[in-house]
Amino acid sequence: MRKRTITISLICILSATIIMIVVAAAGGRKPYKNLEAVQIISAAVQLSPPDITVEITEIKELVDLLKDVVIYNEDNSYTEYSGQGVTFTLVMADGTQTSIMAYNPFLVIDGIGYKTKYEPCEALNHYANMLLEQTEIPPFTDNTQEITFQATVIEAADEFIIVKPADDSLELSSSDQFSIPNKEKLALQIGDTVEIVFNGDILESYPAQLGEVYQITLLEQAKADDKWDRIPMVRVNNKLYYDTGRESTLSGRCGIMDGEITSEVDGTEIPMENNQSNFGSGFGYQYGADDTLEIYMNEKWIVFEYREESE
């Protein structure tokens, strides 16, 4: 009888232990419940997006939030989710460093993911975004370089052009062909000479591509016949305006012309008289922004820009 009583007692103890373990597992654990602000030398948080890092000065506020964090079972399936993650980096007084990413419904500690209690994790995310809103982001400074080279158009389409760099350009050593997006819809043709300004990055592809193209300028049109030996240009008020190849995007245009091209010279010549062009006459024009003329021809408004004369 006594033996049976002991057996029943052991079963009860074992059952109670299992129940306690299950309850503890279900309740999770607080990995930072003993964390104190004095243990942290510095802290920062990176928000992705927008990929901005903010230094944290009120470390105690962060510690209070971390104390409430609850994690459950290990789960690295967070890699299958998408959304904003906020990663806190703590530099500890003992010289170690730890990374804590709040990525609801996960908390990722030093690269290991855990399912986490929603509210404390959301509080960390909210805290990080509040810091971002309170942080004065310095004005964007464009430290990227601007590289300029000349090239010849060997293929032209509405959305892109393919060019061959000039013989004396460094870009030719990278590739003999570059595919360039034609965002401004320049009216280019095979054989045109263009000047390209970009950020210096060349992508490994063929034809090669440029990291970011800032500007494409038409320097010289290809010879279709003698009429187009020079870039189309017009003289107005003793200033030469050159064809940019761009169609105007101005809307709500006034219907009154500011002037008209009344005479012309051969396409191989430079206009010497006011309201004279080397591409024809009878075209009306209006003044545009930034010292430009917009000339109406072939049912389109084409932008011409003033440049220093080089006759």
XYZ file of C-alpha atoms in Angstrom:
311
model
C 0.000 0.000 0.000
C 2.854 2.319 0.888
C 4.606 1.518 -2.380
C 1.499 2.426 -4.333
C 1.218 5.722 -2.444
C 4.826 6.644 -3.330
C 4.223 5.803 -6.989
C 1.136 8.019 -7.105
C 3.080 10.843 -5.427
C 5.892 10.580 -7.993
C 3.382 10.673 -10.819
C 1.780 13.764 -9.336
C 5.146 15.488 -8.922
C 6.146 14.603 -12.480
C 2.825 15.830 -13.849
C 3.131 19.075 -11.916
C 6.655 19.565 -13.230
C 5.517 19.014 -16.820
C 2.636 21.425 -16.333
C 5.016 24.065 -14.918
C 7.355 23.626 -17.886
C 4.479 23.942 -20.374
C 3.125 27.008 -18.593
C 6.574 28.573 -18.483
C 7.087 27.880 -22.179
C 3.671 29.294 -23.024
C 4.359 32.353 -20.906
C 7.706 32.975 -22.596
C 10.705 34.618 -21.012
C 12.086 38.108 -20.651
C 15.704 38.085 -21.875
C 16.343 41.656 -20.713
C 14.458 41.756 -17.419
C 17.720 42.347 -15.495
C 19.210 44.837 -17.954
C 20.242 48.219 -16.491
C 21.094 51.444 -18.278
C 24.525 51.632 -16.587
C 25.507 48.452 -18.422
C 25.229 50.226 -21.806
C 27.873 52.629 -23.101
C 26.057 53.626 -26.282
C 23.045 52.653 -28.361
C 21.722 53.318 -31.854
C 18.813 52.128 -33.962
C 18.672 51.537 -37.703
C 15.288 51.711 -39.422
C 14.942 49.758 -42.666
C 13.284 51.217 -44.586
C 14.261 54.070 -44.832
C 17.794 52.815 -44.009
C 18.546 55.592 -41.531
C 20.475 55.170 -38.275
C 19.634 57.290 -35.230
C 21.823 57.598 -32.138
C 19.962 57.048 -28.854
C 20.721 59.441 -26.001
C 17.985 58.459 -23.523
C 19.228 54.919 -22.911
C 17.034 54.364 -19.842
C 13.897 54.773 -21.952
C 15.162 52.066 -24.303
C 16.066 49.785 -21.385
C 12.577 50.124 -19.922
C 11.110 48.983 -23.229
C 13.530 46.062 -23.501
C 12.653 44.884 -19.994
C 9.077 44.285 -21.185
C 10.098 42.195 -24.203
C 8.885 38.597 -24.100
C 10.213 35.873 -26.415
C 8.917 32.367 -26.993
C 10.312 29.560 -29.100
C 13.190 30.030 -31.539
C 11.861 30.735 -35.038
C 13.967 31.974 -37.954
C 11.113 32.153 -40.436
C 11.268 35.955 -40.108
C 13.381 35.857 -43.287
C 10.215 34.983 -45.203
C 8.425 38.164 -44.098
C 8.636 41.683 -45.506
C 8.163 44.992 -43.752
C 10.020 47.483 -41.607
C 12.612 46.198 -39.176
C 14.200 48.337 -36.470
C 17.579 47.113 -35.256
C 18.969 48.332 -31.948
C 22.728 48.025 -31.476
C 23.947 48.140 -27.889
C 27.595 48.593 -26.945
C 28.030 47.183 -23.454
C 30.366 48.286 -20.676
C 32.144 44.912 -20.777
C 33.182 45.544 -24.399
C 30.606 43.283 -26.022
C 28.006 44.343 -28.560
C 24.532 43.012 -29.129
C 21.981 43.457 -31.882
C 18.221 43.371 -31.282
C 15.833 43.648 -34.233
C 12.151 44.253 -33.582
C 10.336 42.739 -36.552
C 6.819 41.840 -35.403
C 5.898 39.059 -34.727
C 9.608 38.300 -34.268
C 12.502 39.510 -32.174
C 15.917 38.764 -33.668
C 18.731 38.719 -31.110
C 22.247 38.566 -32.560
C 20.917 36.895 -35.693
C 18.662 34.339 -33.962
C 14.922 34.804 -34.424
C 12.264 34.232 -31.796
C 8.517 34.524 -31.818
C 7.706 37.446 -29.539
C 4.834 39.020 -27.662
C 3.184 41.563 -29.942
C 2.735 44.628 -27.710
C 6.333 45.053 -26.385
C 7.759 44.458 -29.855
C 5.378 46.988 -31.374
C 6.384 49.460 -28.650
C 10.035 49.127 -29.743
C 9.068 49.748 -33.348
C 6.986 52.778 -32.396
C 9.846 54.100 -30.239
C 12.310 53.846 -33.124
C 10.002 55.677 -35.526
C 9.362 58.364 -32.899
C 13.137 58.897 -32.628
C 13.320 59.197 -36.407
C 10.577 61.842 -36.439
C 12.354 63.813 -33.716
C 15.725 63.623 -35.433
C 16.658 66.476 -37.690
C 17.924 64.752 -40.797
C 20.681 66.910 -42.335
C 19.972 68.238 -45.811
C 20.940 65.786 -48.500
C 24.427 66.461 -49.714
C 25.170 65.002 -53.072
C 28.680 63.692 -52.669
C 28.489 61.632 -55.802
C 30.872 62.540 -58.555
C 29.782 63.731 -61.956
C 31.576 62.102 -64.851
C 31.158 63.451 -68.377
C 31.981 61.726 -71.620
C 31.019 62.014 -75.262
C 29.643 59.205 -77.360
C 28.057 58.400 -80.708
C 24.520 57.047 -80.928
C 24.501 53.628 -82.631
C 20.887 52.727 -81.819
C 17.977 54.990 -80.901
C 14.563 54.116 -79.453
C 11.886 55.972 -77.510
C 12.929 54.537 -74.134
C 16.692 54.127 -74.537
C 19.703 54.728 -76.733
C 22.832 52.667 -77.255
C 26.028 54.651 -77.647
C 29.678 54.021 -78.368
C 32.077 56.147 -76.232
C 34.476 58.462 -78.014
C 37.904 57.049 -78.776
C 39.617 59.255 -76.175
C 37.178 58.486 -73.338
C 38.004 56.290 -70.340
C 34.581 54.664 -70.618
C 35.666 52.940 -73.834
C 38.077 50.821 -71.779
C 35.049 49.444 -69.863
C 32.818 48.713 -72.827
C 32.368 49.634 -76.470
C 28.593 49.907 -76.003
C 26.435 51.534 -73.331
C 22.670 51.337 -72.969
C 21.341 54.674 -71.692
C 17.727 55.367 -70.634
C 16.212 58.149 -72.742
C 14.029 59.583 -69.954
C 13.704 63.000 -71.574
C 12.597 61.494 -74.890
C 15.328 63.245 -76.837
C 14.778 63.098 -80.593
C 18.065 61.343 -81.339
C 19.145 59.391 -84.378
C 21.966 57.043 -85.303
C 25.208 58.938 -85.719
C 24.338 61.799 -83.359
C 27.077 62.932 -80.981
C 25.913 63.284 -77.384
C 27.435 64.297 -74.074
C 26.503 62.130 -71.089
C 26.838 63.086 -67.418
C 26.580 60.246 -64.879
C 27.629 59.328 -61.330
C 30.698 57.300 -62.275
C 29.217 53.842 -61.662
C 29.386 51.349 -64.529
C 27.344 48.167 -64.200
C 28.688 44.861 -65.461
C 26.424 43.989 -68.364
C 26.516 44.131 -72.127
C 25.817 46.612 -73.384
C 27.152 48.226 -70.218
C 24.838 50.382 -68.120
C 25.514 53.458 -66.011
C 24.574 53.697 -62.342
C 22.679 56.992 -62.580
C 22.479 59.246 -65.612
C 22.072 62.924 -64.777
C 21.909 64.467 -68.233
C 22.170 63.719 -71.943
C 22.932 66.628 -74.274
C 22.875 66.551 -78.050
C 26.144 68.017 -79.333
C 25.937 67.317 -83.037
C 23.406 65.674 -85.275
C 24.398 63.028 -87.773
C 24.734 63.993 -91.404
C 21.611 63.061 -93.260
C 22.552 65.603 -95.913
C 24.436 68.876 -96.007
C 21.548 70.709 -94.364
C 22.324 69.103 -91.014
C 26.099 69.615 -90.839
C 25.572 71.779 -87.775
C 23.250 71.560 -84.802
C 19.995 73.399 -85.581
C 20.255 76.874 -84.098
C 18.498 80.207 -84.198
C 19.581 83.748 -83.363
C 17.175 85.885 -81.326
C 18.072 89.207 -79.685
C 21.719 88.713 -80.696
C 21.957 85.353 -78.888
C 22.321 81.891 -80.395
C 19.934 79.199 -79.179
C 20.786 75.557 -79.891
C 18.465 72.596 -80.370
C 18.480 70.363 -77.271
C 16.524 67.574 -78.927
C 13.963 67.803 -76.108
C 10.264 68.322 -76.558
C 8.717 70.846 -74.166
C 6.608 69.529 -71.296
C 4.971 72.903 -70.584
C 1.189 72.796 -70.160
C -1.327 75.629 -70.163
C 0.607 77.506 -72.823
C -0.367 80.993 -73.957
C -1.540 81.032 -77.578
C 0.344 84.229 -78.484
C 3.806 83.858 -80.043
C 6.702 85.980 -78.793
C 8.277 86.014 -82.228
C 8.814 84.197 -85.511
C 11.787 82.909 -87.477
C 11.687 85.048 -90.615
C 14.842 84.067 -92.499
C 17.224 81.151 -92.844
C 20.751 80.205 -93.847
C 22.158 76.916 -95.032
C 22.414 74.081 -92.492
C 26.218 74.320 -92.660
C 26.153 77.976 -91.542
C 25.593 79.883 -88.317
C 22.702 82.386 -88.308
C 24.034 85.947 -88.130
C 20.792 87.933 -88.105
C 18.058 88.068 -85.482
C 15.091 85.735 -86.080
C 17.250 83.697 -88.436
C 17.878 79.933 -88.256
C 19.805 77.277 -90.130
C 16.861 74.867 -90.302
C 14.092 76.890 -91.955
C 11.763 79.872 -91.456
C 8.138 80.546 -90.652
C 8.285 78.908 -87.194
C 6.803 80.753 -84.241
C 8.523 80.736 -80.854
C 7.929 81.592 -77.216
C 10.432 82.359 -74.479
C 10.952 79.516 -72.004
C 12.520 79.224 -68.572
C 16.272 79.366 -67.875
C 17.200 81.242 -71.037
C 15.502 78.909 -73.500
C 13.317 79.285 -76.563
C 10.496 76.915 -77.391
C 9.910 76.712 -81.142
C 6.755 75.273 -82.652
C 7.500 73.033 -85.615
C 6.089 69.789 -86.929
C 3.244 70.185 -84.411
C 5.668 69.990 -81.504
C 7.289 72.522 -79.182
C 11.051 71.929 -79.317
C 13.337 73.399 -76.651
C 16.354 75.459 -77.738
C 18.874 76.684 -75.181
C 21.299 79.607 -75.169
C 24.996 78.750 -75.236
C 28.170 80.736 -75.602
C 28.812 81.357 -79.283
C 31.623 79.434 -80.958
C 31.582 80.469 -84.576
